Coordinates of C-alpha atoms in Angstrom, one line a residue:
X1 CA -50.1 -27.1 -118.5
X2 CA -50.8 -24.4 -120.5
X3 CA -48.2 -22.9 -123.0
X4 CA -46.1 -19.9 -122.2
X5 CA -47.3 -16.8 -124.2
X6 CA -45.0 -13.4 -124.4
X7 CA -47.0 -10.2 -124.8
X8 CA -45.0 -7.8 -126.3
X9 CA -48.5 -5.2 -127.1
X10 CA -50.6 -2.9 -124.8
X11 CA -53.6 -5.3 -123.4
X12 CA -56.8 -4.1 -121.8
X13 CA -57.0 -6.4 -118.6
X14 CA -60.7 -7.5 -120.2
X15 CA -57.9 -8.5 -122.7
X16 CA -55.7 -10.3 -120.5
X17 CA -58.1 -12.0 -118.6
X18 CA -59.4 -13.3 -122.1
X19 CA -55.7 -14.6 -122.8
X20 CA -54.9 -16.0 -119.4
X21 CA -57.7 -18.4 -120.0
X22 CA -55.8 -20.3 -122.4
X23 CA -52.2 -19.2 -121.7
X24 CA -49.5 -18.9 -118.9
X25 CA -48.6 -15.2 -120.0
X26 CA -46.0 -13.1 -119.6
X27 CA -47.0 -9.3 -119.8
X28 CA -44.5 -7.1 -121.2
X29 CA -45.1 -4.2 -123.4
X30 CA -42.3 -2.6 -125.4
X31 CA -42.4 1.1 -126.4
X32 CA -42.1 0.3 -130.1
X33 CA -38.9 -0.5 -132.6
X34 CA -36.1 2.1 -131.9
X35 CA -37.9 2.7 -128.2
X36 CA -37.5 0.9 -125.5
X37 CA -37.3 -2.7 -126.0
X38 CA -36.2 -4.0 -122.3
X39 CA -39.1 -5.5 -121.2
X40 CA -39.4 -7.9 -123.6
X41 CA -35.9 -8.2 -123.3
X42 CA -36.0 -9.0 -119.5
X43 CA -38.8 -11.3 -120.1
X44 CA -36.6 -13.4 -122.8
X45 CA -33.7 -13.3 -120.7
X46 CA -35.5 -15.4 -117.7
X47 CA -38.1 -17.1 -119.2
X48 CA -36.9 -17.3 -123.1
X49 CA -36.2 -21.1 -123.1
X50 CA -40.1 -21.9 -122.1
X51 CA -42.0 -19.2 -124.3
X52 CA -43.8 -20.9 -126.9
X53 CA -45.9 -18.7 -128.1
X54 CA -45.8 -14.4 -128.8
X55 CA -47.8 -12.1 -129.4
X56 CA -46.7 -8.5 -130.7
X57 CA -47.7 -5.9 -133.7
X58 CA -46.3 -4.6 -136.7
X59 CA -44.0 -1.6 -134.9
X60 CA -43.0 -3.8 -132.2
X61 CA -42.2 -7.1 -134.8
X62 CA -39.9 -9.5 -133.2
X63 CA -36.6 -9.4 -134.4
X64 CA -34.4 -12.2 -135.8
X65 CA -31.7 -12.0 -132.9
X66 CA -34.7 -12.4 -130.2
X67 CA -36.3 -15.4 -132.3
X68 CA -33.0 -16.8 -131.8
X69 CA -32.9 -17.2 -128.2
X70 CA -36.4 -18.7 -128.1
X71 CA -35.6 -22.4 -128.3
X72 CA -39.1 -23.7 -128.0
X73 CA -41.0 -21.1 -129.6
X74 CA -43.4 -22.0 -132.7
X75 CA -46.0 -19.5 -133.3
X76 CA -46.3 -15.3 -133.8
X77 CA -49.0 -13.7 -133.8
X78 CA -49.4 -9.7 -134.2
X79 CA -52.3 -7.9 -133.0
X80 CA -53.8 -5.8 -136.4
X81 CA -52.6 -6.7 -140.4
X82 CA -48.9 -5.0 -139.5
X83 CA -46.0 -7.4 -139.5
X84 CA -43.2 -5.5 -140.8
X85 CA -40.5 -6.0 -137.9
X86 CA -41.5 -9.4 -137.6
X87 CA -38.4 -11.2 -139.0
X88 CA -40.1 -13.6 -141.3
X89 CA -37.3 -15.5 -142.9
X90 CA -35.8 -16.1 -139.3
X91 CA -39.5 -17.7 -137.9
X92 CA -39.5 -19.5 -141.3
X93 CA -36.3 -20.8 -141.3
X94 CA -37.1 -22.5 -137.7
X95 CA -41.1 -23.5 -139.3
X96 CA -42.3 -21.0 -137.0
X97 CA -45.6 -19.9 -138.8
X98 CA -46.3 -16.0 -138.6
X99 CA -49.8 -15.2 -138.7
X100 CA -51.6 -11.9 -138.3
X101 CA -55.1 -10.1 -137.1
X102 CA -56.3 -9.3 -140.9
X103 CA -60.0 -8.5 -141.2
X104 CA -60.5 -7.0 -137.9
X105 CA -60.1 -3.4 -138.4
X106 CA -60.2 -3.0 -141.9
X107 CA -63.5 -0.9 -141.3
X108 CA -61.8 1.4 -138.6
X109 CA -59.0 1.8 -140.8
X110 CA -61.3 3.2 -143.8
X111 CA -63.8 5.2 -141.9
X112 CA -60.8 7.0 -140.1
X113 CA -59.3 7.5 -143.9
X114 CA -62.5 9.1 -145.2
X115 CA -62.6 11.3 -141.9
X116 CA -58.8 12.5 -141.8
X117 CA -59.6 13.4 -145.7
X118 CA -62.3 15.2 -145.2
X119 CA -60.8 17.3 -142.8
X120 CA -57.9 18.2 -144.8
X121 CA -60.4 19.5 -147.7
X122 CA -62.7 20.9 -146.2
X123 CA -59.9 22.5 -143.5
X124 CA -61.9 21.3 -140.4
X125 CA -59.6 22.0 -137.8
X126 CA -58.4 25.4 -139.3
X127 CA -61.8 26.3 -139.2
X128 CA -62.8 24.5 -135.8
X129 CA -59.7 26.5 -133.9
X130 CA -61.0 29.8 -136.2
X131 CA -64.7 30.3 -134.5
X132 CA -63.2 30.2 -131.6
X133 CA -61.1 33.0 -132.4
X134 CA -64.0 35.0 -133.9
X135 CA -63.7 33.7 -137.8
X136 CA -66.8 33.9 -140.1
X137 CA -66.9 32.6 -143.4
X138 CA -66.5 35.7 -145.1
X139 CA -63.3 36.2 -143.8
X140 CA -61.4 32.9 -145.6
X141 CA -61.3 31.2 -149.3
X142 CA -64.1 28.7 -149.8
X143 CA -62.6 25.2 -149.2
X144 CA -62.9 23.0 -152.2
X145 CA -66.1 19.8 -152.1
X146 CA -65.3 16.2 -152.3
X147 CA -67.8 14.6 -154.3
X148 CA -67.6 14.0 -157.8
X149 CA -63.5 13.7 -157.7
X150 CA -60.8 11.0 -158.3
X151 CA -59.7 8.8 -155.9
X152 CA -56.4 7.1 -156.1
X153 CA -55.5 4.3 -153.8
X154 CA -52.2 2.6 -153.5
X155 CA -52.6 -0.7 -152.1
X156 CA -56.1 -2.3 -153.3
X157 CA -56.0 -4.8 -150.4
X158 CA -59.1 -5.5 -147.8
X159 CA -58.7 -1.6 -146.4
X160 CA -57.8 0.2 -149.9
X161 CA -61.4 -2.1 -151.0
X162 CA -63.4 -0.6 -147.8
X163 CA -61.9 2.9 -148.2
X164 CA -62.5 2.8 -152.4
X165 CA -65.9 1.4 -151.1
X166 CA -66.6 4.1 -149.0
X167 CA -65.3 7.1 -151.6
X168 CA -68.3 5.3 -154.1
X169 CA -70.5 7.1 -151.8
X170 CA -69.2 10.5 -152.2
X171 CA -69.7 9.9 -155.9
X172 CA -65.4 9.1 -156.8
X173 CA -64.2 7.7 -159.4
X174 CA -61.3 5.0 -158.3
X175 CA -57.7 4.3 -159.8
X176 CA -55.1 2.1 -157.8
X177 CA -51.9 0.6 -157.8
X178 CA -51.2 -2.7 -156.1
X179 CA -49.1 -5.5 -155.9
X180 CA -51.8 -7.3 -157.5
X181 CA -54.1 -6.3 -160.2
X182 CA -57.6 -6.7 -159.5
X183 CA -59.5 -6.1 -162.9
X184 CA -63.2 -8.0 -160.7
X185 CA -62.8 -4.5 -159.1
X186 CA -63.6 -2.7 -161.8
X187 CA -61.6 0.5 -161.0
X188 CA -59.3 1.9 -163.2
X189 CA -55.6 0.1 -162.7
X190 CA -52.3 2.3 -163.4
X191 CA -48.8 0.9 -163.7
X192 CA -46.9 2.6 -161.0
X193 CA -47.8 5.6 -158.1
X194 CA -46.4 8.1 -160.0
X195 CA -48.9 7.8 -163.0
X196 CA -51.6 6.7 -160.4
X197 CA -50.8 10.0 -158.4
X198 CA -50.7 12.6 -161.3
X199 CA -54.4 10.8 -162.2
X200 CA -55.7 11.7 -158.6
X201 CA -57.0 14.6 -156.8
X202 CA -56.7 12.5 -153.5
X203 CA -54.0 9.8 -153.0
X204 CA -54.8 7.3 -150.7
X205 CA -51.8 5.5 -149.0
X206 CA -52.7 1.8 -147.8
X207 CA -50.0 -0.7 -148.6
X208 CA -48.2 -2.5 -146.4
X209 CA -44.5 -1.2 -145.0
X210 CA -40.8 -2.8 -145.1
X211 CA -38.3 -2.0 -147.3
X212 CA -39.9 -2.1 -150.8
X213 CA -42.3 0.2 -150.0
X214 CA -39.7 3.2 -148.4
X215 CA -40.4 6.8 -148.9
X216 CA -42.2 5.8 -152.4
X217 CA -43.9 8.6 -151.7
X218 CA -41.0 10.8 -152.6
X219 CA -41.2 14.3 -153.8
X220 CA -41.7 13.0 -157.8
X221 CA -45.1 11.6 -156.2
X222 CA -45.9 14.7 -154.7
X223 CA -45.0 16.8 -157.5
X224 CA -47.4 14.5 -160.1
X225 CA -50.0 15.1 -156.8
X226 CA -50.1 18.6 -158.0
X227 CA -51.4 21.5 -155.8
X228 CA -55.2 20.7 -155.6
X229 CA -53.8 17.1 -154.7
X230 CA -54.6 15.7 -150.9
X231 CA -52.3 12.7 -149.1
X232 CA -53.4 10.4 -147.2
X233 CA -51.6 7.8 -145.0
X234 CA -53.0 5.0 -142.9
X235 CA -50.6 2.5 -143.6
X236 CA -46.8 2.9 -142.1
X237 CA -45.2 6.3 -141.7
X238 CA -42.0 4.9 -143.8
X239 CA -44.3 5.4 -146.9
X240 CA -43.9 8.6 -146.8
X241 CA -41.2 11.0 -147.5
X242 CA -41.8 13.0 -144.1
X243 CA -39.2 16.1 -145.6
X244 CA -40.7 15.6 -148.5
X245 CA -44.0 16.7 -147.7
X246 CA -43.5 19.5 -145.7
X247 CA -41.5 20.7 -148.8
X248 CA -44.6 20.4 -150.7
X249 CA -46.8 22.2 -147.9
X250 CA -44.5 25.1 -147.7
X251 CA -44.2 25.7 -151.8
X252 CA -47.6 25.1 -152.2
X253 CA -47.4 21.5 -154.2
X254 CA -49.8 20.0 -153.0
X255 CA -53.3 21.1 -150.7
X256 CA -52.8 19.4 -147.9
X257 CA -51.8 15.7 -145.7
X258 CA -53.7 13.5 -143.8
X259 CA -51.5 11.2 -142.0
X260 CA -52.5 9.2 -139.1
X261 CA -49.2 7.3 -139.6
X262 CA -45.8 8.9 -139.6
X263 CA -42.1 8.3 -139.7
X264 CA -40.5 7.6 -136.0
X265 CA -43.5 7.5 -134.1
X266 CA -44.7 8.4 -131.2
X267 CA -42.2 11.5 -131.7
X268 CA -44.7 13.5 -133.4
X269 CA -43.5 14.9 -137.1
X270 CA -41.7 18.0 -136.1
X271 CA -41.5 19.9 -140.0
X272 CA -45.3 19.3 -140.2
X273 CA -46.7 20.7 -137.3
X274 CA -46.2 24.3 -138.1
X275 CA -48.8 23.8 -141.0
X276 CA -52.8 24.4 -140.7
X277 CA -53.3 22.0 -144.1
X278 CA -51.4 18.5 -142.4
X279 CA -53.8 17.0 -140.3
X280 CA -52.2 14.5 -137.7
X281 CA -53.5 11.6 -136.1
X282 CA -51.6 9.1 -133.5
X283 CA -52.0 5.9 -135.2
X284 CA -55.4 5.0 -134.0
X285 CA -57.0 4.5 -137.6
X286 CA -57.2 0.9 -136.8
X287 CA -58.2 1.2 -133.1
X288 CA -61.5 0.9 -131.6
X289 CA -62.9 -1.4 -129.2
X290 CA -65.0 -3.5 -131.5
X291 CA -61.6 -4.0 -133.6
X292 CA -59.2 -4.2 -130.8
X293 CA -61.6 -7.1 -129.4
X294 CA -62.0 -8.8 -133.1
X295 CA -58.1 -8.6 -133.1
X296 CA -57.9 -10.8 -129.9
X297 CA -59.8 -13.4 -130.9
X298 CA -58.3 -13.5 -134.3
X299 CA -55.2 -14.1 -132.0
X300 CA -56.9 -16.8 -129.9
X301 CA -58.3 -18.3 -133.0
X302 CA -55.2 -18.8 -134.7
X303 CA -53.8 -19.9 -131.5
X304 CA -56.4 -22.6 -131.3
X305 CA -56.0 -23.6 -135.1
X306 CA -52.0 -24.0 -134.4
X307 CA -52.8 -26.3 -131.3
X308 CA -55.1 -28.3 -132.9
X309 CA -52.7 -29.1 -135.9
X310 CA -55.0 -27.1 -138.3
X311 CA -54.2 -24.5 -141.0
X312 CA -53.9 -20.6 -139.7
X313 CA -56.7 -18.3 -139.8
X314 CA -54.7 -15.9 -141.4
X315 CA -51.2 -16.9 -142.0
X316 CA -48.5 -14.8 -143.0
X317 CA -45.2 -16.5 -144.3
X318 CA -44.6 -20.1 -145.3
X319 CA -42.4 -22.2 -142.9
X320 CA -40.0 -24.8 -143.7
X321 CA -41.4 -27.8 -142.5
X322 CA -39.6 -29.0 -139.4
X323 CA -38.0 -32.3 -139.6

């Protein structure tokens, strides 16, 4: 028989197919943390004392109350390097192991970062909407180049590497803050994101969410930005001061925001549509098929690693050992 597997995240039926193969599923998207969470719900309600196995993301997590009412459950998996709403200390309590999709989009992830920056410098959709209006060059203030300038990234994990990796090529010298100091790097490491902000011309957002990292992008960190200074987010929306920001956009504190990721999505960010110089993107950074498709079989590979009694591919909390 094989195990009972929850799906609490979007699947391409390619995808499910893929799944079925090796799991009885259940199929249940939710809407997201704060959205609508009933059918997941429903789906613990009649089948929670047989589900063994579920897979979610970072937004949807799976919260400590639901963990509870899953007797027989002993591995979560999300889909993507997200786990912030996963209750970790609740799975680890139980020796549920936690484990994640890391190293499957970390190249979507940085080439939509160097593309959402670049269109906030060089004011690409300002000037995309403006020819079709009738706007010639002559008409505006020459947007400022890219090369040649400071990158700072917080969060110097496997995306802030690819993104740093990427800004090389554009000639940028890299600063970062990160939980861990990397000096094999060989980029210029600052003490906190205040210091590392008032260094950059571009700050680079890529560390994980939850409640240490919470609006730490606060209006200090925009202020030490500075008013040639460009943010970028493609980590969690809670990052970021969302009032904040548009403060800074209005006054003129900074030059513009790139955020694909934004407090209380899908509701778009109300306070920063109004401006020309906050490009927005719907949290598909780390989406593409070739990543959505490495992110299954991370899943089904971890899966298989757990079944087999070997270690996780890419674990992401430390059990207690059941006894």
């Amino acid at each position: 028989m094989k195990p009972l597997l929850l799906v609490l995240v979007y699947l391409s039926e390619e995808h499910r197919a893929l799944v079925a193969e090796r799991f009885d599923m259940l199929y249940a998207p939710n809407e997201g943390l704060g959205q609508d969470r009933s059918n997941g719900a429903a789906q613990i309600a009649a089948r929670g004392a047989d589900i063994r196995v579920v897979l979610t993301n970072g937004t949807n997590g799976l919260l400590a109350d639901e963990i509870a009412t899953l007797p027989k459950l002993e591995l979560v998996c999300t889909v993507g390097v997200g786990y912030e709403n996963v209750a970790l200390d609740a799975a680890a309590a139980r020796g549920i192991p936690v484990c994640n999709a890391a190293g499957t989009n970390d190249a979507a992830v940085a080439d939509h970062a160097m593309a959402i920056l670049l269109a906030a410098i060089r004011r690409l959709p300002f000037l995309n909407a403006g020819v079709r209006r009738g706007l010639w060059r002559d008409d505006i203030p020459r947007p400022p180049h890219v090369s040649g300038r400071r990158m700072g990234i917080f969060g110097l994990g496997a995306i802030g590497r690819q993104i740093a990796q990427r800004a090389q090529g554009f000639d940028m010298e890299i600063g970062y803050h990160s939980r861990t100091r990397r000096d094999d790097s060989g980029f210029r490491w600052f003490d906190d994101i205040g210091s590392l902000a008032a260094w950059s011309d571009f700050l680079v957002i890529a560390a994980p969410g939850g409640a240490a990292t919470y609006h730490i992008v606060d209006r200090a960190v925009l202020d030490a930005l500075g008013p040639q200074g460009v943010l970028v987010n493609i980590a969690r929306g809670t990052l970021v001061d969302t009032d904040a920001v548009a403060d800074a956009l209005q006054d003129g504190r900074i030059w513009a925001a790139a955020l694909d990721v934004y407090e209380y999505e899908p509701t778009p960010p109300a306070r920063l549509l109004a401006f020309e110089n906050a490009v927005l993107t719907p949290h598909i950074g780390g989406i593409s098929p070739q990543a959505i498709h490495a992110s299954v079989l991370r899943f089904l590979e971890n899966a298989e690693a757990h079944f087999a009694g070997r270690p996780l591919v890419t674990p992401v909390n430390r059990p207690v050992a059941r006894t």
